[in-house]
Coordinates of C-alpha atoms in Angstrom, one line a residue:
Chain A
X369 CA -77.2 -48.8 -104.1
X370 CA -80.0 -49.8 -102.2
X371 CA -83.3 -51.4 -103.5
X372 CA -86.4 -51.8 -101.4
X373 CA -89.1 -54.0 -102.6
X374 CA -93.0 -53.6 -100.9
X375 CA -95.0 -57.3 -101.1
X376 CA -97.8 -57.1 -102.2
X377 CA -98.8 -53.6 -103.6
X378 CA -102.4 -53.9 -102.7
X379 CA -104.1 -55.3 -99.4
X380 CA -107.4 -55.2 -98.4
X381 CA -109.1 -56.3 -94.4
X382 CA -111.8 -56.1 -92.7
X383 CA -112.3 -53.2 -90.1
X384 CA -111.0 -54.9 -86.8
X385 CA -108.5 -57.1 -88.4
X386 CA -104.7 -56.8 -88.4
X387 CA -102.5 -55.8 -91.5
X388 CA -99.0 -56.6 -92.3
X389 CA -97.0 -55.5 -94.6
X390 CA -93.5 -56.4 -95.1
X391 CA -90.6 -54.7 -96.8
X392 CA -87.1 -56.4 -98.3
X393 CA -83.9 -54.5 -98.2
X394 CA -80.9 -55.5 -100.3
X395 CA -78.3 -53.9 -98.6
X396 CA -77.0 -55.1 -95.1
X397 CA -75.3 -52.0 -94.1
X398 CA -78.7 -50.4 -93.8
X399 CA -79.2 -49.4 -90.3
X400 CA -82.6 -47.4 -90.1
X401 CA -86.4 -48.1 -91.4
X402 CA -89.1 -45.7 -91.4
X403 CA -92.5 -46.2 -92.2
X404 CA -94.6 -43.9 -94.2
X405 CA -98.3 -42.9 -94.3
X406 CA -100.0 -41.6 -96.9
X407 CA -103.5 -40.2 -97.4
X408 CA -104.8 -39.0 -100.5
X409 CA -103.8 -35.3 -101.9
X410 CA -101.2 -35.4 -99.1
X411 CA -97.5 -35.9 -98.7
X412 CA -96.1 -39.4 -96.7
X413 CA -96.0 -39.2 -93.0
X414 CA -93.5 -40.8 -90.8
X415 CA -95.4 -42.7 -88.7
X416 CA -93.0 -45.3 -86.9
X417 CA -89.2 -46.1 -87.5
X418 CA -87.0 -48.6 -86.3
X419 CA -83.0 -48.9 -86.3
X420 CA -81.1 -52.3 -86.5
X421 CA -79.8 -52.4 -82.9
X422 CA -83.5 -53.4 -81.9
X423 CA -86.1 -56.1 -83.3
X424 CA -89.4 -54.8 -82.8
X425 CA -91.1 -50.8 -81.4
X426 CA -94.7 -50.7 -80.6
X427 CA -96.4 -47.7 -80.8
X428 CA -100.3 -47.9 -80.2
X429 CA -101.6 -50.2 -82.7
X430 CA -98.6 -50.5 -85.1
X431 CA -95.6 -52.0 -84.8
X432 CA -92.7 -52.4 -86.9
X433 CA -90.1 -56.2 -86.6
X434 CA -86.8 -56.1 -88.3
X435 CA -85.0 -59.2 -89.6
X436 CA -81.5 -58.3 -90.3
X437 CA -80.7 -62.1 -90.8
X438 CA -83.1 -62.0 -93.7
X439 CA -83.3 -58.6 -94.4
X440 CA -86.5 -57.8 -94.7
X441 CA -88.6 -55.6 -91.8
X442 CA -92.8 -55.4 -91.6
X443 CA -95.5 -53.0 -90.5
X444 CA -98.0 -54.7 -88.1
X445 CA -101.4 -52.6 -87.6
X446 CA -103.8 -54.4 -85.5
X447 CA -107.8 -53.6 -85.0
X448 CA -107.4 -51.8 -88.0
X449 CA -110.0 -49.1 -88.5
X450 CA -111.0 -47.0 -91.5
X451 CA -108.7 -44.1 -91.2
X452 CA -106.1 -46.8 -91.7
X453 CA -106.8 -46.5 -95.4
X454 CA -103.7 -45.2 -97.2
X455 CA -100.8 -45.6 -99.0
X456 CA -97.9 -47.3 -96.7
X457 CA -94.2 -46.9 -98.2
X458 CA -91.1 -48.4 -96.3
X459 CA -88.2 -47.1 -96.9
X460 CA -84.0 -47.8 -95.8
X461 CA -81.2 -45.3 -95.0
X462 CA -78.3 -46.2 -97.1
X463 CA -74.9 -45.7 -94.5
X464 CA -73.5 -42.4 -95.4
X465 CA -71.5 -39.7 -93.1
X466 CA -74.3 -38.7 -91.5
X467 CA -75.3 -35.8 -93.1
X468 CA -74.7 -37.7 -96.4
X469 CA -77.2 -40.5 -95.8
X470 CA -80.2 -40.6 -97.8
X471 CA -83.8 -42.8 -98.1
X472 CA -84.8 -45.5 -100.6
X473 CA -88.3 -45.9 -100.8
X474 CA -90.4 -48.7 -101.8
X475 CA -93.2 -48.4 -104.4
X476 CA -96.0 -48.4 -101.7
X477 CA -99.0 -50.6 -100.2
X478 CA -102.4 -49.6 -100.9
X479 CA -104.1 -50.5 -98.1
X480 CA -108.0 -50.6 -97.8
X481 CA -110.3 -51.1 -94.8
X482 CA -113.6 -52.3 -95.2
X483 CA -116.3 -50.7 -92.5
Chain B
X967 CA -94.6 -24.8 -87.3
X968 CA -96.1 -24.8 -90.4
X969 CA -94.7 -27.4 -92.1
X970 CA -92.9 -27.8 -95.0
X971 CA -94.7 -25.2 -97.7
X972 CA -94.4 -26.2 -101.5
X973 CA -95.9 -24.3 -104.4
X974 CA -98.0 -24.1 -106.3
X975 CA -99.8 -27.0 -105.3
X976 CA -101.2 -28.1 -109.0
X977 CA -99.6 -26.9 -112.2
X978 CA -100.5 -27.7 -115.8
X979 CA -98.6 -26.1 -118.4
X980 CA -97.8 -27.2 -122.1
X981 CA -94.6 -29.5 -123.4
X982 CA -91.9 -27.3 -123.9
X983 CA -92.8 -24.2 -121.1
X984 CA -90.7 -23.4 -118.2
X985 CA -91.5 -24.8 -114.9
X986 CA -90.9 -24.0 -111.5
X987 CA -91.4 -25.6 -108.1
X988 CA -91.3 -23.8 -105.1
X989 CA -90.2 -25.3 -101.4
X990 CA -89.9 -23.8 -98.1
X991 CA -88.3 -26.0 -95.8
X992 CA -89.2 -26.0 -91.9
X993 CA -87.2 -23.7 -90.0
X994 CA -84.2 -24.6 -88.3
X995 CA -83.9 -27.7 -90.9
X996 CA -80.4 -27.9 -92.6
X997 CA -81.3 -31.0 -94.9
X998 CA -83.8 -30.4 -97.9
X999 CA -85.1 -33.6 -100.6
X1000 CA -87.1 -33.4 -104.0
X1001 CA -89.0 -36.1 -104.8
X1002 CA -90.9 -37.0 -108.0
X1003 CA -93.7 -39.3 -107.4
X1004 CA -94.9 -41.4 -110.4
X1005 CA -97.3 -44.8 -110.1
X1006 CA -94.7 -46.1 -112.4
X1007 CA -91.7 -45.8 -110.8
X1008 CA -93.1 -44.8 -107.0
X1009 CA -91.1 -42.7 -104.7
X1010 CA -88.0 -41.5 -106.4
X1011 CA -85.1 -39.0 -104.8
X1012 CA -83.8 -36.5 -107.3
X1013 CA -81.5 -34.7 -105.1
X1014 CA -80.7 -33.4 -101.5
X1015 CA -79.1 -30.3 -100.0
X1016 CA -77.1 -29.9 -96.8
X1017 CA -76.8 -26.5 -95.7
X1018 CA -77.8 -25.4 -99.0
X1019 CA -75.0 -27.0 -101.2
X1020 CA -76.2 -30.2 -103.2
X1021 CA -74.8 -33.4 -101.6
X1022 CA -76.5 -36.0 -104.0
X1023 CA -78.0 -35.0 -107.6
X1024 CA -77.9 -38.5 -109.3
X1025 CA -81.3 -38.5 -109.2
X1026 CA -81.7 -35.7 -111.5
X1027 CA -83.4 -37.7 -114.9
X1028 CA -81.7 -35.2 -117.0
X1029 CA -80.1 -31.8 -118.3
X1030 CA -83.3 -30.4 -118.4
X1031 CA -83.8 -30.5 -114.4
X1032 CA -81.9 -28.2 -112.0
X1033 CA -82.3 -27.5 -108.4
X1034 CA -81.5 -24.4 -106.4
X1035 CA -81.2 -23.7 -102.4
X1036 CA -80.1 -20.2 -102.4
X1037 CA -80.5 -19.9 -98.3
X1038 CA -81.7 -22.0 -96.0
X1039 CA -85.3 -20.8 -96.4
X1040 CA -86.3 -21.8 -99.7
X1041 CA -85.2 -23.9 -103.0
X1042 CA -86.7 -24.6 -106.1
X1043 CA -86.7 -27.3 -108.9
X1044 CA -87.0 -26.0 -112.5
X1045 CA -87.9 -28.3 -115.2
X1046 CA -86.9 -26.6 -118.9
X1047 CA -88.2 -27.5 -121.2
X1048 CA -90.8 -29.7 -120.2
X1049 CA -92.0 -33.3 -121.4
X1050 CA -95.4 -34.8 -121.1
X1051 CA -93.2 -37.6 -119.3
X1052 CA -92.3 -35.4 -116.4
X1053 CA -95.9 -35.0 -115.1
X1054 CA -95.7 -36.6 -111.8
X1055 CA -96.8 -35.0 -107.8
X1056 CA -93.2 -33.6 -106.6
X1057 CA -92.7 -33.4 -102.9
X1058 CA -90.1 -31.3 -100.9
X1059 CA -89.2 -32.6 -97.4
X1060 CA -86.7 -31.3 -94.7
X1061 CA -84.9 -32.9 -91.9
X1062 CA -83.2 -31.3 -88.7
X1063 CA -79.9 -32.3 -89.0
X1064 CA -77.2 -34.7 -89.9
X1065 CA -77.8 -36.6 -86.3
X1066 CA -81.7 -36.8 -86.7
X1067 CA -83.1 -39.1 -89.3
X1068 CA -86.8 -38.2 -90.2
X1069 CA -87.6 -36.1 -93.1
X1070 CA -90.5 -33.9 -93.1
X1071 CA -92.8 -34.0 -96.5
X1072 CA -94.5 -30.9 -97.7
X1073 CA -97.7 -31.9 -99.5
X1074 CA -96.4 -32.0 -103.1
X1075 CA -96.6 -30.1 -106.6
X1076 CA -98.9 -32.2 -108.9
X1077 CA -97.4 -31.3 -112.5
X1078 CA -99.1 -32.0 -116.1
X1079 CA -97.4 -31.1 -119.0
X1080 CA -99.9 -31.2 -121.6

């Protein structure tokens, strides 16, 4: 089955600095990559997602790059602030029929903005 | 919408007691997930419904777990009996359909099993 691997599981910045976070993947047939939020006493959040027919979505001040080549895909946050503070968790859709497919999570990211 | 509606939100019962998770997915979603959340072991799928028949439950740690989706409206995860070791935050989450891909978390069960 799949197996997704978050590097590293903590990351601290500086409020105003950007935050990457990067994901590996071990299988190639994979074809979609969501990224989770998570803030404390709450359940994850989809908060951008991309498919392998595209490199890179923007949204705002995150962004998600895929690597298919290398398989491994990466949350960019830039002029992080705060509210950023959370728990990130990747996650890949095994190929199934449709219906059938399901998530694999990574462990999760701490990450931590400092005012 | 209101979401995806789990209960209780915090239980704490003793090793060897009955357990039972409650999940109502959104409305209109045909796909429903239990979780099991753990700092050990992270994120972890125990099973998944389609149109309320189980598609996947090789996530299921053991005999003692079982999972129900009588209608489309509601499921629940029973844990008998239950183990220290299965204290965890357990999260229900729903998606649309089979041509849609993100799933919808409720905010989680935290269970201790004292």
């Amino acid at each position: 089955g799949e197996n997704v691997e978050q590097h590293p599981s903590t990351l601290s910045v500086q409020e105003g600095d950007s935050a990457v976070i990067k994901c590996t993947y071990s299988d190639s047939a994979s074809n979609y990559f969501p990224w989770y939020k998570q803030e404390l006493g709450k359940g994850p959040q989809l908060i951008i997602d991309i498919r392998s027919n595209v490199g890179e979505k923007k949204d705002q001040r995150i962004a998600v790059t895929l690597n298919k080549t290398a398989k491994h895909f990466s949350l960019h946050i830039t002029e992080t602030q705060p509210e950023d503070s959370a728990v990130y968790f990747c996650a890949a859709r095994e190929v199934g029929s449709g219906a059938n497919s399901k998530l694999t999570f990574g462990k999760g990211i701490t990450l931590s903005v400092r005012p | 919408d209101a979401g995806v509606i789990q209960s209780p939100r915090h239980e704490v019962t003793e090793m060897g007691q009955e357990v039972t998770l409650r999940c109502k997915p959104i409305s209109g979603h045909n796909s429903l997930f239990w979780y099991r959340q753990t700092m050990m072991r992270g994120l972890e799928l125990l099973i998944y419904f389609n149109n309320n028949v189980p598609i996947d439950d090789s996530g299921m740690p053991e005999d003692r777990f079982s999972a129900k989706m009588p209608n489309a409206s509601f499921s629940t995860l029973k844990i008998q009996p239950s183990e220290p070791r299965d204290s965890a935050v357990y999260f229900c989450a729903s998606r649309s359909g089979a041509r849609t891909d993100t799933q919808y978390f409720g905010p989680g069960t935290r269970l201790t099993v004292l």
